[in-house]
Coordinates of C-alpha atoms in Angstrom, one line a residue:
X1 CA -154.0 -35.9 -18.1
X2 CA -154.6 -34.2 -14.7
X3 CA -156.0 -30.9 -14.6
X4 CA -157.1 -30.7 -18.6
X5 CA -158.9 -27.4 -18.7
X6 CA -160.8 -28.2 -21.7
X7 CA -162.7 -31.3 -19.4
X8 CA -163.1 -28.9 -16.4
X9 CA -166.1 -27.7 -15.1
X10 CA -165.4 -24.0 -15.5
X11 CA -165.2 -24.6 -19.0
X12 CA -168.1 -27.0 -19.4
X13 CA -170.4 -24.6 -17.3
X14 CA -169.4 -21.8 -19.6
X15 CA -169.2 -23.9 -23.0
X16 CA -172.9 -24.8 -22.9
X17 CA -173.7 -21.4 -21.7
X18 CA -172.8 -20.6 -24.7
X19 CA -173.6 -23.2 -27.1
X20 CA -176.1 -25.4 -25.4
X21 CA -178.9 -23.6 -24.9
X22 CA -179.1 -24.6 -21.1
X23 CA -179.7 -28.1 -22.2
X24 CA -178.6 -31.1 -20.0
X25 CA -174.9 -32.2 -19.9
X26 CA -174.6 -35.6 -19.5
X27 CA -171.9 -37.8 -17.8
X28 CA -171.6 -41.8 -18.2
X29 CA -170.5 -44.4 -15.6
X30 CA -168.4 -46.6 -18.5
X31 CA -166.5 -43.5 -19.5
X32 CA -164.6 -40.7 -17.2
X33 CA -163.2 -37.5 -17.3
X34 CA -165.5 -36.3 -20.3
X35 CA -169.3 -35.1 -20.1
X36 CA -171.7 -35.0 -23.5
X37 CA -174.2 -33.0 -24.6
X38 CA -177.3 -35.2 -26.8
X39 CA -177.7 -34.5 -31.1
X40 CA -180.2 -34.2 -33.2
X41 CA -178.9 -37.7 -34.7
X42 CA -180.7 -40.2 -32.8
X43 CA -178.7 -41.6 -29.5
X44 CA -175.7 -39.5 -30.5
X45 CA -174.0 -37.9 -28.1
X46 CA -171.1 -35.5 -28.1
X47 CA -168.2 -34.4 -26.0
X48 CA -168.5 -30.7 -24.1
X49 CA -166.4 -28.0 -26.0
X50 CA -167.1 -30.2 -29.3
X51 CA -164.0 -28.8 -31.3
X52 CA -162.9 -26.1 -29.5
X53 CA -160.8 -27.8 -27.4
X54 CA -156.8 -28.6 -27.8
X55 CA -157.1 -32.0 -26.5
X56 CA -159.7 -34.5 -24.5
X57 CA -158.4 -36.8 -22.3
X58 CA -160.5 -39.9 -20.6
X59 CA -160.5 -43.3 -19.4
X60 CA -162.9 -46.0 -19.9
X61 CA -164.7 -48.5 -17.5
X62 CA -166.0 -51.6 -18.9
X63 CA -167.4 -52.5 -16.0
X64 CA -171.1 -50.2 -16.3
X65 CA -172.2 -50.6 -19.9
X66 CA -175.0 -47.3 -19.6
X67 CA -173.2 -46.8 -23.5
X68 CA -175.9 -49.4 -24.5
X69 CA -177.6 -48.4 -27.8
X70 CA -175.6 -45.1 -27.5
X71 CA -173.1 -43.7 -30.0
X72 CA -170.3 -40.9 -28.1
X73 CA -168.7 -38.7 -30.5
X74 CA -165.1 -37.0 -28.6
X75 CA -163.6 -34.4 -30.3
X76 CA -159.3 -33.8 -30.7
X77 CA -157.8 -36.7 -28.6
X78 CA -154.6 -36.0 -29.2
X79 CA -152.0 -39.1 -29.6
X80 CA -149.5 -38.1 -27.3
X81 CA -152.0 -37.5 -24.2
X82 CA -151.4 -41.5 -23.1
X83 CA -154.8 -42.4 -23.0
X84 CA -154.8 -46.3 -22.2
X85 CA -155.0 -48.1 -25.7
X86 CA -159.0 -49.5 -26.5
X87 CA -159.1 -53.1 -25.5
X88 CA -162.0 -55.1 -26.6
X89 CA -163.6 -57.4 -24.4
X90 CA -165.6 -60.0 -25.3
X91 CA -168.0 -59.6 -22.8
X92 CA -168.5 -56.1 -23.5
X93 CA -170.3 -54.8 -26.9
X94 CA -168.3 -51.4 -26.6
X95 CA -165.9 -50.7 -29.6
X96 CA -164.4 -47.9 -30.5
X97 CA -163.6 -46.0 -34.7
X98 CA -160.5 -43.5 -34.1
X99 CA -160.4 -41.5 -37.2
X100 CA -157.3 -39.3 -37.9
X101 CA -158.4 -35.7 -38.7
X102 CA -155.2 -33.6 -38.1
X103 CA -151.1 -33.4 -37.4
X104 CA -150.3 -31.7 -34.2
X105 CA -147.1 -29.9 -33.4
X106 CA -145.4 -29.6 -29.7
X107 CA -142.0 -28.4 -28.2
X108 CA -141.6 -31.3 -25.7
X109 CA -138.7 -30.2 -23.8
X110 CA -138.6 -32.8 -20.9
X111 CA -135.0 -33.7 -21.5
X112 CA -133.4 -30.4 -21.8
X113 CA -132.0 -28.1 -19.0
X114 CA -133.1 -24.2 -21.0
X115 CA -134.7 -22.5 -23.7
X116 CA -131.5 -21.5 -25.3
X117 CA -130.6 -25.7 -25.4
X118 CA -133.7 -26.5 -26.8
X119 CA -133.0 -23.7 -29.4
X120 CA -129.5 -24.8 -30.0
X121 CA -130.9 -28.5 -31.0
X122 CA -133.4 -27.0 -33.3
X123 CA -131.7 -24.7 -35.5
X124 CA -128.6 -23.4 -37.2
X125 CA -125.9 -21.0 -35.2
X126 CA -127.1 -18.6 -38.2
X127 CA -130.6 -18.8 -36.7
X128 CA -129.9 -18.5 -33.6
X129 CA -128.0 -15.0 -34.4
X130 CA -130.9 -14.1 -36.3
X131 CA -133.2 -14.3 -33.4
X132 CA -131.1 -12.5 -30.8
X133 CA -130.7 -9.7 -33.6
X134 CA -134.2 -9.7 -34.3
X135 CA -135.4 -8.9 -30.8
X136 CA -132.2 -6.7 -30.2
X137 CA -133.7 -4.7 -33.1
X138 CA -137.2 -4.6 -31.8
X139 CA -136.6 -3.2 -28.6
X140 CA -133.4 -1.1 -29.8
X141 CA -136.0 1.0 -32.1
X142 CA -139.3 0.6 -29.6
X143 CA -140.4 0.8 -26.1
X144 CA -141.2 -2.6 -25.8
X145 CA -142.3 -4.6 -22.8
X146 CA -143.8 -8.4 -22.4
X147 CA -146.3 -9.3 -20.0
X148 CA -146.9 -12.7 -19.2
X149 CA -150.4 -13.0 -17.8
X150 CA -151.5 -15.9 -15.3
X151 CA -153.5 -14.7 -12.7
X152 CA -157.0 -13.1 -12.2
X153 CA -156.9 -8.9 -13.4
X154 CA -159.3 -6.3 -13.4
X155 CA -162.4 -6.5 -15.6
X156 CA -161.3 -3.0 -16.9
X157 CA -158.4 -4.3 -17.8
X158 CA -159.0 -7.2 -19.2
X159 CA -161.7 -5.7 -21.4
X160 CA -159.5 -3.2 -23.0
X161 CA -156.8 -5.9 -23.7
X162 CA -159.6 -8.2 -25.1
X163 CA -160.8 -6.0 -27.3
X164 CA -157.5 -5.0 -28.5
X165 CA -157.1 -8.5 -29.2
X166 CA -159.6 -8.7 -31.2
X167 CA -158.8 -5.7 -33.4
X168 CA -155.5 -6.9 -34.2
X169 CA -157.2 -10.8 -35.8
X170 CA -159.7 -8.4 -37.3
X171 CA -157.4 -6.5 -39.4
X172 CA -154.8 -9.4 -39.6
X173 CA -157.8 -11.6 -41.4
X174 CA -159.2 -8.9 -43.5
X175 CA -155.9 -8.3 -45.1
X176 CA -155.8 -12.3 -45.7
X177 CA -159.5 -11.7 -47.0
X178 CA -160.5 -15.2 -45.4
X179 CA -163.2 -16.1 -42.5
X180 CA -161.6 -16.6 -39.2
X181 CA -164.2 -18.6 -37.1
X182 CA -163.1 -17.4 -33.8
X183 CA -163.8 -14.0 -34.6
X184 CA -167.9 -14.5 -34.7
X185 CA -169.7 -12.8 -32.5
X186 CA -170.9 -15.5 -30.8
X187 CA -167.7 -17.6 -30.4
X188 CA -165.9 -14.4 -29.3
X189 CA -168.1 -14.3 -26.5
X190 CA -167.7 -17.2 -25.3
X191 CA -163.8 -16.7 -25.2
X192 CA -163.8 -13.0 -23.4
X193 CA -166.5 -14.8 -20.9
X194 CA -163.6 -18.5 -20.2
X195 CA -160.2 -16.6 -20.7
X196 CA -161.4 -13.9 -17.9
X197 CA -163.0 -16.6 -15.5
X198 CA -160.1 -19.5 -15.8
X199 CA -157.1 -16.8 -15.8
X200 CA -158.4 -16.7 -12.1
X201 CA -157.5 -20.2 -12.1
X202 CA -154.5 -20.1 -13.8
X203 CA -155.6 -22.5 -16.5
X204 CA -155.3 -19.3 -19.1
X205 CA -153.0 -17.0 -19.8
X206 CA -152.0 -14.4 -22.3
X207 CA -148.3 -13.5 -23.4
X208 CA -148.8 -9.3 -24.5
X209 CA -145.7 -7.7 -26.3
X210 CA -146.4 -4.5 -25.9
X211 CA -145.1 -1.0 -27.9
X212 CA -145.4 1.8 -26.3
X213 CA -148.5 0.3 -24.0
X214 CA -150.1 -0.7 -27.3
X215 CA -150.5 -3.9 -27.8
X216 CA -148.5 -5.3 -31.2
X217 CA -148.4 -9.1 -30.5
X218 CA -150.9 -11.5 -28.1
X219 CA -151.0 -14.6 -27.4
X220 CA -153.9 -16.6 -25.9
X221 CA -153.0 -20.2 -24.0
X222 CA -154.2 -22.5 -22.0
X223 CA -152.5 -24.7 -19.1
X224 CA -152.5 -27.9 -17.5
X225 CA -150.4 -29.2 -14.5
X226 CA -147.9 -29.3 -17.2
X227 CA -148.9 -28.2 -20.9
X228 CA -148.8 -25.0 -22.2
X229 CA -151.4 -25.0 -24.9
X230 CA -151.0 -21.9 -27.4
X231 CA -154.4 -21.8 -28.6
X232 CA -154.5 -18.3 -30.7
X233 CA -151.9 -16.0 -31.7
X234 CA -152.1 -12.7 -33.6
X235 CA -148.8 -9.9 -34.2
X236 CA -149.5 -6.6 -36.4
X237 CA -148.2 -7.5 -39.8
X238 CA -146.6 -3.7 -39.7
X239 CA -143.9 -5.3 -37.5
X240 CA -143.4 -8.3 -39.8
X241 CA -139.6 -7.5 -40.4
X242 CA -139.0 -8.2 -36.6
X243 CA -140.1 -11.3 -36.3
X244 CA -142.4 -10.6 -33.1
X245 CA -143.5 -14.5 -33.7
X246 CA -140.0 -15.8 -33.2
X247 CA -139.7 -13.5 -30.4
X248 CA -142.7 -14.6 -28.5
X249 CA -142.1 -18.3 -28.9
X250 CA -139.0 -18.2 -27.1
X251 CA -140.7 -16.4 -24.4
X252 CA -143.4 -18.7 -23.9
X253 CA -140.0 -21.4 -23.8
X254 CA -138.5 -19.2 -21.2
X255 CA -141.8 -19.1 -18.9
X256 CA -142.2 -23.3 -19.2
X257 CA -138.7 -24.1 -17.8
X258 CA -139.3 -21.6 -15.3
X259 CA -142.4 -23.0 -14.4
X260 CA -141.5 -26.8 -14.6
X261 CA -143.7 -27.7 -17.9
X262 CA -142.7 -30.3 -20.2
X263 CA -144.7 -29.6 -23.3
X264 CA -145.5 -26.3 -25.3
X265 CA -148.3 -27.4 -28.0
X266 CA -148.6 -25.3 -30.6
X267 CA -151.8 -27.7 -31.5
X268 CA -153.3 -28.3 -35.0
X269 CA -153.1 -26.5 -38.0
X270 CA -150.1 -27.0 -40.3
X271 CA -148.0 -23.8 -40.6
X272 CA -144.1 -23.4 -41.4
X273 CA -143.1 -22.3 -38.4
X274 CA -144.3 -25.2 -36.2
X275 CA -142.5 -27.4 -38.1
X276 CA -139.3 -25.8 -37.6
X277 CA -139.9 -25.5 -33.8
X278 CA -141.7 -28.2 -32.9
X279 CA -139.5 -32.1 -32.5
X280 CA -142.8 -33.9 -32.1
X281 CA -145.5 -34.1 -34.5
X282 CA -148.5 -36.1 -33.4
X283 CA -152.2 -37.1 -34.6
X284 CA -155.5 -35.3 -33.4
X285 CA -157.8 -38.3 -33.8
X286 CA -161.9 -37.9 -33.3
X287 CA -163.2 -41.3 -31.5
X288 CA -166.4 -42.9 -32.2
X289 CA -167.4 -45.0 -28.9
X290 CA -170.4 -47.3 -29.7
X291 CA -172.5 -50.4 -28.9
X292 CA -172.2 -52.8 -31.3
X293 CA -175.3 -54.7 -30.9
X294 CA -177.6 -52.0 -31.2
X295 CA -178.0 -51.7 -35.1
X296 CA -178.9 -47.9 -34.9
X297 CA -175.8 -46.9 -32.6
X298 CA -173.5 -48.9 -35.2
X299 CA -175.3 -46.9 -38.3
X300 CA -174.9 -43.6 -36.4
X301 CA -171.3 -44.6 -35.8
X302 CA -170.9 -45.6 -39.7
X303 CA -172.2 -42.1 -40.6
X304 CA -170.3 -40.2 -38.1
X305 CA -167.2 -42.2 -39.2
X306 CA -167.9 -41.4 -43.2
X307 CA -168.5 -37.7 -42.5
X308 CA -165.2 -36.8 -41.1
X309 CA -163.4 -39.0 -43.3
X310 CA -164.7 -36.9 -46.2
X311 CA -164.2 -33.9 -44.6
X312 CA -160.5 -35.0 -44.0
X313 CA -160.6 -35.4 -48.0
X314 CA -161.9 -31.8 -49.1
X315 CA -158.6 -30.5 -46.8
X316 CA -156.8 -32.4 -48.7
X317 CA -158.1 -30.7 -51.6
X318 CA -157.7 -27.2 -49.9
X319 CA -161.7 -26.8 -49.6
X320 CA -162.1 -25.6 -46.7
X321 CA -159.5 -22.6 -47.7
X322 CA -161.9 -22.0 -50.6
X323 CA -164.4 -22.4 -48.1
X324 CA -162.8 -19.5 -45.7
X325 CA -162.8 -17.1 -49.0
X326 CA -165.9 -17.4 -49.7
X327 CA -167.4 -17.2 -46.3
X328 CA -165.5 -13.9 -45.8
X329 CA -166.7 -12.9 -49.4
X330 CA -170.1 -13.6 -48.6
X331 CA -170.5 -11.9 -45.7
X332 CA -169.6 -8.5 -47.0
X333 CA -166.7 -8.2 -44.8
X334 CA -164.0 -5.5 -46.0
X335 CA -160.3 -5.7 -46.4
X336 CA -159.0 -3.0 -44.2
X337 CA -157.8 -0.2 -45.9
X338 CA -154.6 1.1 -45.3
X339 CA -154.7 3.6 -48.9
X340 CA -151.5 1.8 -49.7
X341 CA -150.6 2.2 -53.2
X342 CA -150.8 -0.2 -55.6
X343 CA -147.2 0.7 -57.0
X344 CA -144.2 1.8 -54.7
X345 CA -140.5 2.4 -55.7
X346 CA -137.5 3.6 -53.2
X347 CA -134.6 5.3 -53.5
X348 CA -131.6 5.3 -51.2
X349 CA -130.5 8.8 -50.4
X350 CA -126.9 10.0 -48.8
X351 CA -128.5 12.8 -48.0
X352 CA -131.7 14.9 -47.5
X353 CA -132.6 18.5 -46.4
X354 CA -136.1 19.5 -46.3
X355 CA -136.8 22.7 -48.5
X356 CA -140.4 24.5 -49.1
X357 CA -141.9 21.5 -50.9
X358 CA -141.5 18.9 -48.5
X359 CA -143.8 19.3 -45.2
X360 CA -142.8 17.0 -42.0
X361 CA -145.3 14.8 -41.1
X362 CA -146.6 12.4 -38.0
X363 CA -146.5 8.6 -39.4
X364 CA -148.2 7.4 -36.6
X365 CA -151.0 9.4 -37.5
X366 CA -154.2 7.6 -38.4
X367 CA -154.2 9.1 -42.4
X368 CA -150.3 7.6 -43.0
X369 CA -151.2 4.2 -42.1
X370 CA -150.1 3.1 -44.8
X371 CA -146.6 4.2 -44.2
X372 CA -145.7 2.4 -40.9
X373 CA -144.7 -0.9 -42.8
X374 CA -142.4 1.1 -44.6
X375 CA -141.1 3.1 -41.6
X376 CA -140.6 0.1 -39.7
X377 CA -138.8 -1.9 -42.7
X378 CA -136.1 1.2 -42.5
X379 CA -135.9 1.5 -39.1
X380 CA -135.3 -2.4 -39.1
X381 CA -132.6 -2.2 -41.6
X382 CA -131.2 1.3 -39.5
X383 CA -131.3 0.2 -36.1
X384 CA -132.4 3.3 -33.7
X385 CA -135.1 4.6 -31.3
X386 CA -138.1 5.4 -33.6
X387 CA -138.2 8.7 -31.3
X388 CA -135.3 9.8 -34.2
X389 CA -137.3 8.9 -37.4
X390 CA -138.4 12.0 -39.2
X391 CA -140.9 11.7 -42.5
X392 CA -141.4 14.4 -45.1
X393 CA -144.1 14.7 -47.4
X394 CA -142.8 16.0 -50.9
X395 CA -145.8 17.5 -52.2
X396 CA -144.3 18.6 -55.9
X397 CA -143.1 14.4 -56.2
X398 CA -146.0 12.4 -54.6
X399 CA -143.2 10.8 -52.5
X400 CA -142.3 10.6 -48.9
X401 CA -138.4 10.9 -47.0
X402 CA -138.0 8.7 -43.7
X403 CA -135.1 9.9 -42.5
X404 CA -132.8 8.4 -39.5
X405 CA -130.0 10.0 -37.6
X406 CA -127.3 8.8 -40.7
X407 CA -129.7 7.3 -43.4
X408 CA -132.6 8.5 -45.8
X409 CA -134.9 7.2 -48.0
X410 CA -137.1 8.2 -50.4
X411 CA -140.9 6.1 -51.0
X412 CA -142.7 7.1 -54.4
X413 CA -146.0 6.7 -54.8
X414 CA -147.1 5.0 -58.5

């Protein structure tokens, strides 16, 4: 792959910035387009970016053999980045272990002419409807925008968006009560510092759907000549009902025939909806290079080899999701709290007039947080500008009245 921005030297300089300590990087004559940073394990060596990549291409060359008594760990080498098949040669003592660690998922699109083809071969004329209606809804009741951004932007601005960004996989993981690794402190950093410096390179971008010039829906890629890697995605759950997921998918479709790519890769992790949009599923493989006459770079291979294949075996098990809970448990983080009730009930209403014991309310304010999702579900189901939407607080029943231009409802509180 030309142009990979997870080998380039942007990213390198700011990956061990990060998480190298300023130690060497090293590169090797027998093996291109990768650099490697030297283990603790003796004469182990692994791949810049280590697993926070979406993909490592390189190419061998048999003809220097500075691998001798070396073992080269790569990280995520996808299956479908073409990378000339591992030959052995008898007069070289390089070999190579590919271990399978994950499924992939991608929108390869090469052969069709528009988003709305690709979408027809991919789902149901009932789907389809339920898309368009979806986003009709969404920016029938909102004052919604989408921003597609490729290009440098202001450090003020990209700040503000950033952190916004971050507030919304905050909350989004609390409420799933699990550990989100991207969200450390130290990993976080090293995103704001690579997604500002490599959007002025257009080798990052971020899709923003916004509401109101809030922010409800952001996602975070990453581009080669040709692949549009969506690396992380977040949308406020409060919105759930419109599918702002859906939504932004086909947008991200949209901007890749526009812009001549062939591939939208939605990268590992197995989730629903990449099976449903994706018509290739592929392997992310981690490959052991090693000299095999050096006993200690075959041992170290060996381990390498058995450690990831056991890790392979806890996901299988779901460990690592027990793993997430009690990470998050452990390190006193809080579920946000909305005060949403434990018990809700509605009631439809034909009709509703405010009297002495109801008192009109703002639900966007802070305090009724916990109302929006129920808001939003109603102004889903009642198509109109939120601008109409009026709540009541009825202080006698310990219920609230959304009410629309035709339709009311009533939400009690158990």
């Amino acid at each position: 792959m030309h142009q990979n921005p997870f080998t380039s030297s942007r990213f390198g300089t700011i990956w061990s910035k990060h998480f190298n300590q300023g130690m060497p990087i090293y590169a090797f004559d027998f093996i291109e387009g990768v650099k490697f940073v030297k283990k603790t394990l003796p004469g182990l060596y692994v791949n810049v970016g280590k697993n926070l990549t979406k993909g490592i291409s390189y190419d061998l060359n048999t003809n220097h053999s500075d691998f001798k008594g070396k073992t080269f760990l790569i990280y995520d080498v996808p299956s479908y980045f073409n990378i000339k098949p591992f030959v052995v040669q008898s007069e070289s003592a390089l070999k190579l272990k590919s271990i399978f660690q994950y499924h992939g998922f991608l929108m390869d699109i090469t052969s069709y002419t528009d988003h709305e083809s690709y979408i027809k071969d991919q789902f149901s004329s009932k789907n389809r409807r339920e898309f368009r209606s979806n986003q009709r809804r969404l920016e029938t009741c909102f004052d919604v925008r989408y921003e597609f951004i490729h290009e440098a932007i202001s450090e003020s601005k990209f700040e503000l968006l950033f952190n916004q960004f971050y507030q919304l996989l905050t909350e989004r993981f609390q409420d799933k009560k699990v550990n989100y690794h991207h969200l450390s402190q130290h990993k976080w950093a090293f995103y704001s510092e690579l997604v500002f410096e490599m959007l002025k390179e257009q080798k990052a971008s971020l899709l923003v759907v916004y509401k109101n010039e809030q922010p409800i829906g952001i996602t975070l890629n990453f581009h080669s000549e040709s692949v549009l890697f969506e690396t992380i995605t977040v949308f406020d759950p409060d919105y759930y009902k419109f599918s702002i997921g859906k939504t932004s998918i086909i947008k991200l479709l949209e901007w890749c025939f526009e812009n001549n790519y062939r591939v939208s890769d939605f990268s590992k992790g197995d989730f629903e909806y990449k099976h449903k949009w994706s018509n290739l599923t592929y392997d992310f493989n981690y490959h052991i290079l090693y000299d095999s006459k050096s006993i200690r770079s075959r041992l170290v291979a060996n381990l390498v080899s058995r450690y990831f294949k056991l890790k392979l075996y806890l996901r299988t098990k779901n460990v690592n999701e027990l793993y997430r809970k009690l990470k998050f448990m452990s390190s006193g983080s809080k579920s946000i709290t909305k005060n949403t009730p434990t018990k809700v009930s509605f009631e439809k209403l034909t009709d509703y007039h405010a009297d002495q014991n109801s008192t009109e309310i703002e639900h966007n304010d802070p305090q009724y947080r916990f109302l929006l999702q129920y808001v939003y579900t109603f102004l889903f189901a009642n198509p109109e500008p939120e601008s109409n939407i009026k709540v009541y607080q009825e202080l006698n029943k310990k219920s609230f009245v959304i009410c629309g231009s035709e339709k009311a409802q009533r939400i009690m509180l158990n």
